[in-house]
Tab-separated table of C-alpha atoms in Angstrom:
chain	number	residue	atom	x	y	z
B	945	MET	CA	-3.619	128.226	127.350
B	946	ALA	CA	-1.019	130.484	125.551
B	947	THR	CA	-2.784	133.364	127.348
B	948	TYR	CA	-2.559	131.668	130.803
B	949	LEU	CA	1.066	130.841	130.375
B	950	VAL	CA	2.070	134.263	129.349
B	951	LEU	CA	0.290	135.766	132.237
B	952	CYS	CA	1.732	133.201	134.594
B	953	VAL	CA	5.233	134.359	133.295
B	954	VAL	CA	4.592	138.083	133.811
B	955	MET	CA	3.240	137.466	137.422
B	956	LEU	CA	6.101	135.607	138.418
B	957	LYS	CA	8.747	137.782	137.106
B	958	LEU	CA	6.934	140.868	138.990
B	959	ALA	CA	6.741	138.639	142.005
B	960	ILE	CA	10.286	138.001	141.948
B	961	ALA	CA	11.452	141.516	141.038
B	962	PHE	CA	9.333	142.880	144.082
B	963	GLY	CA	10.443	140.346	146.610
B	964	SER	CA	6.988	138.719	146.979
B	965	THR	CA	6.655	135.021	147.172
B	966	PRO	CA	6.536	133.407	143.603
B	967	ASN	CA	4.638	130.251	144.879
B	968	ASP	CA	1.908	132.481	146.159
B	969	THR	CA	1.663	134.521	142.729
B	970	LEU	CA	1.540	131.031	140.649
B	971	ASN	CA	-1.303	129.976	142.672
B	972	GLU	CA	-3.191	133.135	141.882
B	973	ALA	CA	-2.170	133.345	138.266
B	974	CYS	CA	-1.524	129.793	137.039
B	975	GLY	CA	-4.517	127.834	138.161
B	976	GLY	CA	-5.436	125.079	135.592
B	977	VAL	CA	-2.024	125.788	133.806
B	978	SER	CA	-0.745	122.097	132.718
B	979	LEU	CA	2.665	121.088	131.652
B	980	GLY	CA	4.438	122.890	129.007
B	981	PHE	CA	7.902	123.262	127.134
B	982	GLY	CA	10.051	126.523	128.256
B	983	ILE	CA	7.459	128.021	130.453
B	984	PHE	CA	10.361	128.942	132.931
B	985	GLN	CA	12.944	130.036	130.562
B	986	ASP	CA	12.280	133.935	131.333
B	987	ILE	CA	12.095	133.718	135.020
B	988	CYS	CA	14.767	131.100	135.701
B	989	PRO	CA	16.840	130.941	132.475
B	990	GLU	CA	19.813	129.299	134.548
B	991	ALA	CA	17.543	126.158	135.730
B	992	GLU	CA	18.627	123.531	133.172
B	993	ALA	CA	22.333	124.550	133.172
B	994	ILE	CA	22.202	124.257	136.960
B	995	ILE	CA	20.933	120.828	137.021
B	996	PHE	CA	22.877	119.776	134.053
B	997	SER	CA	26.077	120.809	135.775
B	998	TRP	CA	25.052	118.705	139.027
B	999	VAL	CA	24.122	115.722	137.352
B	1000	GLY	CA	27.118	115.780	135.329
B	1001	LYS	CA	29.510	116.018	138.494
B	1002	ALA	CA	27.539	113.265	140.125
B	1003	VAL	CA	27.775	110.832	137.189
B	1004	SER	CA	31.570	111.835	136.710
B	1005	ASN	CA	32.241	110.871	140.354
B	1006	ASP	CA	29.993	107.600	140.138
B	1007	PRO	CA	28.830	106.549	136.822
B	1008	ARG	CA	26.302	104.201	138.487
B	1009	MET	CA	24.378	107.481	139.588
B	1010	ALA	CA	22.933	108.000	136.295
B	1011	ALA	CA	20.796	104.969	136.293
B	1012	SER	CA	20.107	105.763	140.062
B	1013	LEU	CA	18.777	109.426	139.189
B	1014	LEU	CA	16.824	108.119	136.397
B	1015	ARG	CA	15.151	105.484	138.575
B	1016	LEU	CA	14.006	108.122	141.163
B	1017	HIS	CA	11.967	109.528	138.496
B	1018	PHE	CA	10.487	106.202	137.787
B	1019	HIS	CA	9.535	105.184	141.224
B	1020	ASP	CA	8.318	108.645	141.564
B	1021	CYS	CA	5.826	108.795	138.819
B	1022	PHE	CA	4.308	105.139	139.317
B	1023	VAL	CA	2.923	106.402	142.813
B	1024	ASN	CA	0.344	108.844	142.145
B	1025	GLY	CA	1.963	110.765	139.341
B	1026	CYS	CA	5.129	112.678	139.065
B	1027	ASP	CA	4.806	114.648	142.165
B	1028	ALA	CA	8.091	114.173	144.063
B	1029	SER	CA	6.560	112.345	146.782
B	1030	ILE	CA	9.477	109.865	146.366
B	1031	LEU	CA	11.703	112.616	148.231
B	1032	LEU	CA	9.610	113.254	151.204
B	1033	ASP	CA	11.015	111.986	154.408
B	1034	ASP	CA	8.702	110.295	157.088
B	1035	THR	CA	6.585	112.653	159.266
B	1036	GLU	CA	4.140	112.269	162.120
B	1037	ASN	CA	1.404	112.220	159.553
B	1038	PHE	CA	2.619	109.912	157.148
B	1039	VAL	CA	5.161	107.259	156.343
B	1040	GLY	CA	7.183	108.111	153.137
B	1041	GLU	CA	7.572	105.937	150.073
B	1042	LYS	CA	11.602	105.562	151.001
B	1043	THR	CA	11.083	102.617	153.229
B	1044	ALA	CA	8.881	100.833	150.634
B	1045	GLY	CA	9.951	97.476	149.520
B	1046	PRO	CA	10.974	98.450	145.892
B	1047	ASN	CA	12.966	101.433	147.390
B	1048	LEU	CA	14.332	100.615	150.837
B	1049	ASN	CA	18.163	100.212	150.745
B	1050	SER	CA	18.111	100.674	146.891
B	1051	LEU	CA	17.284	104.242	145.852
B	1052	ARG	CA	20.080	106.582	145.630
B	1053	GLY	CA	20.968	110.153	144.816
B	1054	PHE	CA	18.766	112.035	147.257
B	1055	GLU	CA	21.980	114.211	147.972
B	1056	VAL	CA	22.400	115.121	144.326
B	1057	ILE	CA	18.650	116.391	144.514
B	1058	ASP	CA	19.251	118.138	147.702
B	1059	ALA	CA	22.380	120.223	146.093
B	1060	ILE	CA	20.199	121.108	142.929
B	1061	LYS	CA	17.771	122.111	144.726
B	1062	SER	CA	19.807	124.160	147.113
B	1063	GLU	CA	21.270	126.088	144.502
B	1064	LEU	CA	17.823	126.666	142.436
B	1065	GLU	CA	16.246	128.102	145.630
B	1066	SER	CA	19.251	130.818	145.792
B	1067	VAL	CA	18.874	131.478	142.182
B	1068	CYS	CA	15.046	131.704	141.683
B	1069	PRO	CA	13.098	130.779	144.731
B	1070	GLN	CA	10.163	128.390	144.808
B	1071	THR	CA	9.875	128.553	141.236
B	1072	ILE	CA	11.061	125.104	140.019
B	1073	SER	CA	9.392	122.137	141.788
B	1074	CYS	CA	11.350	119.057	143.041
B	1075	ALA	CA	9.078	117.157	140.725
B	1076	ASP	CA	10.607	119.071	137.858
B	1077	ILE	CA	13.948	118.419	139.130
B	1078	LEU	CA	13.650	114.729	138.952
B	1079	ALA	CA	12.293	114.832	135.406
B	1080	THR	CA	15.049	116.908	134.151
B	1081	VAL	CA	17.765	115.100	135.958
B	1082	ALA	CA	16.254	111.682	134.394
B	1083	ARG	CA	16.757	113.294	130.864
B	1084	ASP	CA	20.126	114.599	131.842
B	1085	SER	CA	21.307	111.121	132.986
B	1086	VAL	CA	20.256	109.626	129.870
B	1087	VAL	CA	22.063	112.200	127.933
B	1088	LEU	CA	25.034	111.886	129.785
B	1089	SER	CA	25.073	108.152	129.220
B	1090	GLY	CA	25.178	108.473	125.566
B	1091	GLY	CA	21.287	108.038	125.195
B	1092	PRO	CA	18.819	110.458	123.366
B	1093	ALA	CA	18.190	114.061	124.300
B	1094	TRP	CA	14.443	115.386	124.527
B	1095	GLU	CA	12.944	118.639	125.821
B	1096	VAL	CA	11.360	118.310	129.424
B	1097	GLN	CA	8.160	119.532	130.030
B	1098	MET	CA	7.862	121.618	133.003
B	1099	GLY	CA	5.159	123.055	135.211
B	1100	ARG	CA	4.796	120.122	137.722
B	1101	ARG	CA	3.926	120.743	141.360
B	1102	ASP	CA	5.061	118.883	144.640
B	1103	SER	CA	2.855	116.605	146.609
B	1104	LEU	CA	1.890	117.437	150.295
B	1105	SER	CA	2.126	114.003	151.173
B	1106	ALA	CA	3.404	110.541	150.403
B	1107	SER	CA	2.070	106.706	150.500
B	1108	LYS	CA	4.286	103.904	151.191
B	1109	GLU	CA	1.552	101.538	150.612
B	1110	ALA	CA	1.100	103.008	147.142
B	1111	ALA	CA	4.841	102.494	146.536
B	1112	ASN	CA	4.586	98.703	147.705
B	1113	ASN	CA	1.707	98.139	145.384
B	1114	ASN	CA	2.213	100.201	142.292
B	1115	ILE	CA	6.027	99.994	141.594
B	1116	PRO	CA	6.614	96.704	139.287
B	1117	GLY	CA	8.772	94.376	140.901
B	1118	PRO	CA	12.065	92.462	139.461
B	1119	ASN	CA	10.207	88.974	139.286
B	1120	SER	CA	6.988	90.180	137.613
B	1121	THR	CA	5.063	88.353	134.797
B	1122	VAL	CA	4.611	90.225	131.511
B	1123	SER	CA	0.994	90.532	132.459
B	1124	THR	CA	1.704	91.935	135.790
B	1125	LEU	CA	3.929	94.399	133.776
B	1126	VAL	CA	1.325	95.256	131.476
B	1127	ALA	CA	-1.231	95.508	133.952
B	1128	MET	CA	0.944	97.763	136.357
B	1129	PHE	CA	1.628	100.055	133.187
B	1130	GLN	CA	-1.820	100.267	131.980
B	1131	ASN	CA	-2.831	101.191	135.675
B	1132	VAL	CA	-0.927	104.682	135.250
B	1133	GLY	CA	-1.963	105.024	131.690
B	1134	LEU	CA	1.096	103.574	130.026
B	1135	SER	CA	0.927	101.262	127.217
B	1136	LEU	CA	2.415	97.846	126.370
B	1137	ASN	CA	4.879	99.479	123.811
B	1138	ASP	CA	5.596	102.165	126.487
B	1139	MET	CA	6.431	99.368	128.801
B	1140	VAL	CA	8.823	97.661	126.779
B	1141	ALA	CA	10.551	100.867	125.566
B	1142	LEU	CA	11.029	102.180	129.366
B	1143	SER	CA	12.215	98.951	130.365
B	1144	GLY	CA	15.166	99.931	128.224
B	1145	ALA	CA	16.308	101.866	130.912
B	1146	HIS	CA	17.721	98.753	132.235
B	1147	THR	CA	20.568	99.269	129.704
B	1148	ILE	CA	22.450	101.352	132.500
B	1149	GLY	CA	22.609	100.447	136.120
B	1150	LYS	CA	23.118	97.559	138.628
B	1151	ALA	CA	20.838	95.295	140.535
B	1152	ARG	CA	21.504	93.108	143.926
B	1153	CYS	CA	21.910	89.595	143.532
B	1154	SER	CA	18.618	89.036	145.638
B	1155	THR	CA	16.696	90.510	142.794
B	1156	PHE	CA	17.605	88.097	140.273
B	1157	SER	CA	18.250	84.837	142.620
B	1158	THR	CA	15.758	82.882	140.455
B	1159	ARG	CA	17.737	83.428	137.495
B	1160	LEU	CA	20.708	81.360	138.693
B	1161	GLN	CA	19.134	78.015	138.110
B	1162	GLY	CA	18.684	78.267	134.315
B	1163	THR	CA	14.982	79.373	134.320
B	1164	ASN	CA	12.852	81.163	136.919
B	1165	GLN	CA	9.330	80.656	138.103
B	1166	ASN	CA	7.936	82.563	134.794
B	1167	GLY	CA	9.467	80.058	132.522
B	1168	ALA	CA	12.281	82.790	131.137
B	1169	ASP	CA	15.150	80.796	129.338
B	1170	ILE	CA	18.726	81.874	130.554
B	1171	ASN	CA	21.928	81.422	128.852
B	1172	LEU	CA	23.959	78.784	130.771
B	1173	ASP	CA	27.229	80.460	130.478
B	1174	PHE	CA	25.551	83.701	131.844
B	1175	ALA	CA	23.949	81.792	134.603
B	1176	ALA	CA	27.211	80.317	135.852
B	1177	SER	CA	28.677	83.580	135.529
B	1178	LEU	CA	25.811	85.014	138.056
B	1179	GLN	CA	26.412	82.122	140.175
B	1180	GLN	CA	30.187	82.758	140.610
B	1181	LEU	CA	29.372	86.293	141.368
B	1182	CYS	CA	26.574	85.791	143.739
B	1183	SER	CA	28.117	82.986	145.633
B	1184	GLY	CA	29.947	85.123	148.318
B	1185	SER	CA	28.846	85.436	151.994
B	1186	ASP	CA	27.923	89.049	151.057
B	1187	SER	CA	25.638	88.159	148.234
B	1188	SER	CA	22.589	89.986	149.276
B	1189	THR	CA	24.603	93.196	148.713
B	1190	THR	CA	26.622	92.321	145.673
B	1191	LEU	CA	25.750	94.054	142.467
B	1192	ALA	CA	25.909	93.115	138.950
B	1193	HIS	CA	25.361	95.273	136.082
B	1194	LEU	CA	21.920	95.167	134.216
B	1195	ASP	CA	23.931	95.140	130.842
B	1196	LEU	CA	27.151	93.117	131.114
B	1197	VAL	CA	28.247	94.367	127.534
B	1198	THR	CA	27.852	98.171	127.651
B	1199	PRO	CA	26.953	98.697	131.326
B	1200	ALA	CA	27.521	102.406	131.514
B	1201	THR	CA	26.273	103.380	128.136
B	1202	PHE	CA	22.752	104.042	126.937
B	1203	ASP	CA	22.217	101.977	124.202
B	1204	ASN	CA	20.027	99.164	122.770
B	1205	GLN	CA	22.365	96.278	123.919
B	1206	TYR	CA	19.748	95.695	126.708
B	1207	TYR	CA	17.301	94.178	124.085
B	1208	VAL	CA	20.332	92.224	122.298
B	1209	ASN	CA	21.068	90.579	125.666
B	1210	LEU	CA	17.234	89.773	126.040
B	1211	LEU	CA	17.398	87.791	122.859
B	1212	SER	CA	20.424	85.808	123.978
B	1213	GLY	CA	18.986	84.741	127.045
B	1214	GLU	CA	21.110	87.169	129.223
B	1215	GLY	CA	18.478	89.645	130.900
B	1216	LEU	CA	19.374	90.142	134.132
B	1217	LEU	CA	16.088	90.372	136.153
B	1218	PRO	CA	13.537	87.758	135.591
B	1219	SER	CA	10.956	90.862	134.647
B	1220	ASP	CA	13.481	91.870	131.936
B	1221	GLN	CA	13.810	88.124	130.219
B	1222	VAL	CA	10.077	87.716	130.228
B	1223	LEU	CA	9.921	90.347	127.624
B	1224	VAL	CA	10.915	87.849	125.058
B	1225	SER	CA	9.870	84.580	126.590
B	1226	GLY	CA	6.316	85.331	128.056
B	1227	ASN	CA	4.417	87.488	125.183
B	1228	GLU	CA	4.720	87.349	121.552
B	1229	GLN	CA	3.861	91.001	121.000
B	1230	THR	CA	6.673	92.281	123.408
B	1231	ARG	CA	9.382	89.825	121.841
B	1232	LYS	CA	8.318	91.666	118.414
B	1233	ILE	CA	8.974	95.087	120.039
B	1234	VAL	CA	12.277	93.696	121.927
B	1235	GLU	CA	13.377	92.401	118.259
B	1236	THR	CA	12.730	95.916	116.687
B	1237	TYR	CA	14.716	97.646	119.388
B	1238	ALA	CA	17.469	95.444	119.138
B	1239	GLU	CA	17.936	95.699	115.164
B	1240	ASP	CA	17.350	99.437	115.349
B	1241	PRO	CA	18.769	101.667	118.114
B	1242	PHE	CA	17.163	104.669	116.612
B	1243	VAL	CA	13.541	103.322	116.836
B	1244	PHE	CA	14.129	102.423	120.561
B	1245	PHE	CA	15.516	105.929	121.170
B	1246	GLU	CA	12.633	107.956	119.513
B	1247	ASP	CA	9.934	105.352	121.407
B	1248	PHE	CA	11.871	105.831	124.741
B	1249	LYS	CA	12.054	109.678	124.350
B	1250	LEU	CA	8.050	109.442	123.651
B	1251	SER	CA	7.510	107.087	126.412
B	1252	MET	CA	9.697	109.485	129.059
B	1253	LEU	CA	7.450	112.382	127.968
B	1254	LYS	CA	4.140	110.332	128.569
B	1255	MET	CA	5.326	109.139	131.816
B	1256	GLY	CA	6.583	112.535	133.001
B	1257	SER	CA	2.962	113.825	132.215
B	1258	LEU	CA	1.613	111.609	134.973
B	1259	GLY	CA	-0.312	113.026	137.794
B	1260	GLU	CA	-2.677	115.972	138.682
B	1261	LEU	CA	-0.393	118.347	140.535
B	1262	THR	CA	-0.238	121.333	138.239
B	1263	GLY	CA	-1.439	125.019	138.349
B	1264	SER	CA	-2.544	125.775	141.774
B	1265	ASN	CA	-2.528	122.260	143.127
B	1266	GLY	CA	0.541	121.212	145.385
B	1267	GLU	CA	3.170	123.330	146.063
B	1268	ILE	CA	6.912	124.312	145.305
B	1269	ARG	CA	8.776	122.799	148.087
B	1270	ARG	CA	11.652	124.872	149.492
B	1271	ASN	CA	13.464	121.662	150.813
B	1272	CYS	CA	12.732	118.452	148.461
B	1273	ARG	CA	12.667	116.425	151.751
B	1274	SER	CA	9.880	118.227	153.524
B	1275	ILE	CA	6.572	120.179	152.693
B	1276	ASN	CA	6.765	123.912	153.328
B	1277	ASN	CA	5.616	125.214	156.438
């Protein structure tokens, strides 16, 4: 594998130096090469700094953007792996994933990805995939919110299509039971522990009243208990005429900080989404993991990093499969 990676880097450097297409050279030299750490350091050393700078500006202007960018990576990886299919606009040949139920009028941050891709294409054309950008902005969003850092594996390729149907069927919903959550995570190769750790991403971000309406009555259809004072505050927030678009913090205590408060909230009956609260009320195993994370933020951070790396490796678009898009919204001509 090391020999393949060295050859890949050398061929790409030569391609850039002599003006040929790095994407074509990658197809020839890197067939079968899987994800790796630092594989673009020699050919596009500015890449991660460029990405971090754009994410930093976006989060500074809108702190909620950190959660939105992290969510893009999640919703991408759950549909046929981490291949940036989430970013594709509709075409005559397929309906993209942006209008799927879990994504419509919900996903944000596409313009941030566009800006990053534009600068990367001017610095090192067709080298860093849109899928690698999504994985990196997810990490940077966590770091900029006070969470843990980790080295992102690179080498993903971008898909040539998207699937609205798969997005509707594969992305966990806000009213999911524990058994549904476990099944959907297992379907993509993620464990029960991965599911609880990755759910901790809800320590930042917001959700619409319509996504947690069943939490306003004291219990939901899955039997998840709710703190009555918390329920009253949600009822007041969501009682307006525009309740369908009103937003609530997923974590009312430290809404913009990536920490373990999410798990503390669950133990107090203050999980916003039904799919959050059932982690303590619907399964003894998941409750024990929640209790561990609530007691020790270091354990949560370590498990979250490992699960993010595991999720980020989903899919088979590496080597000569797929492509490196020039524009993340459309496949290359």
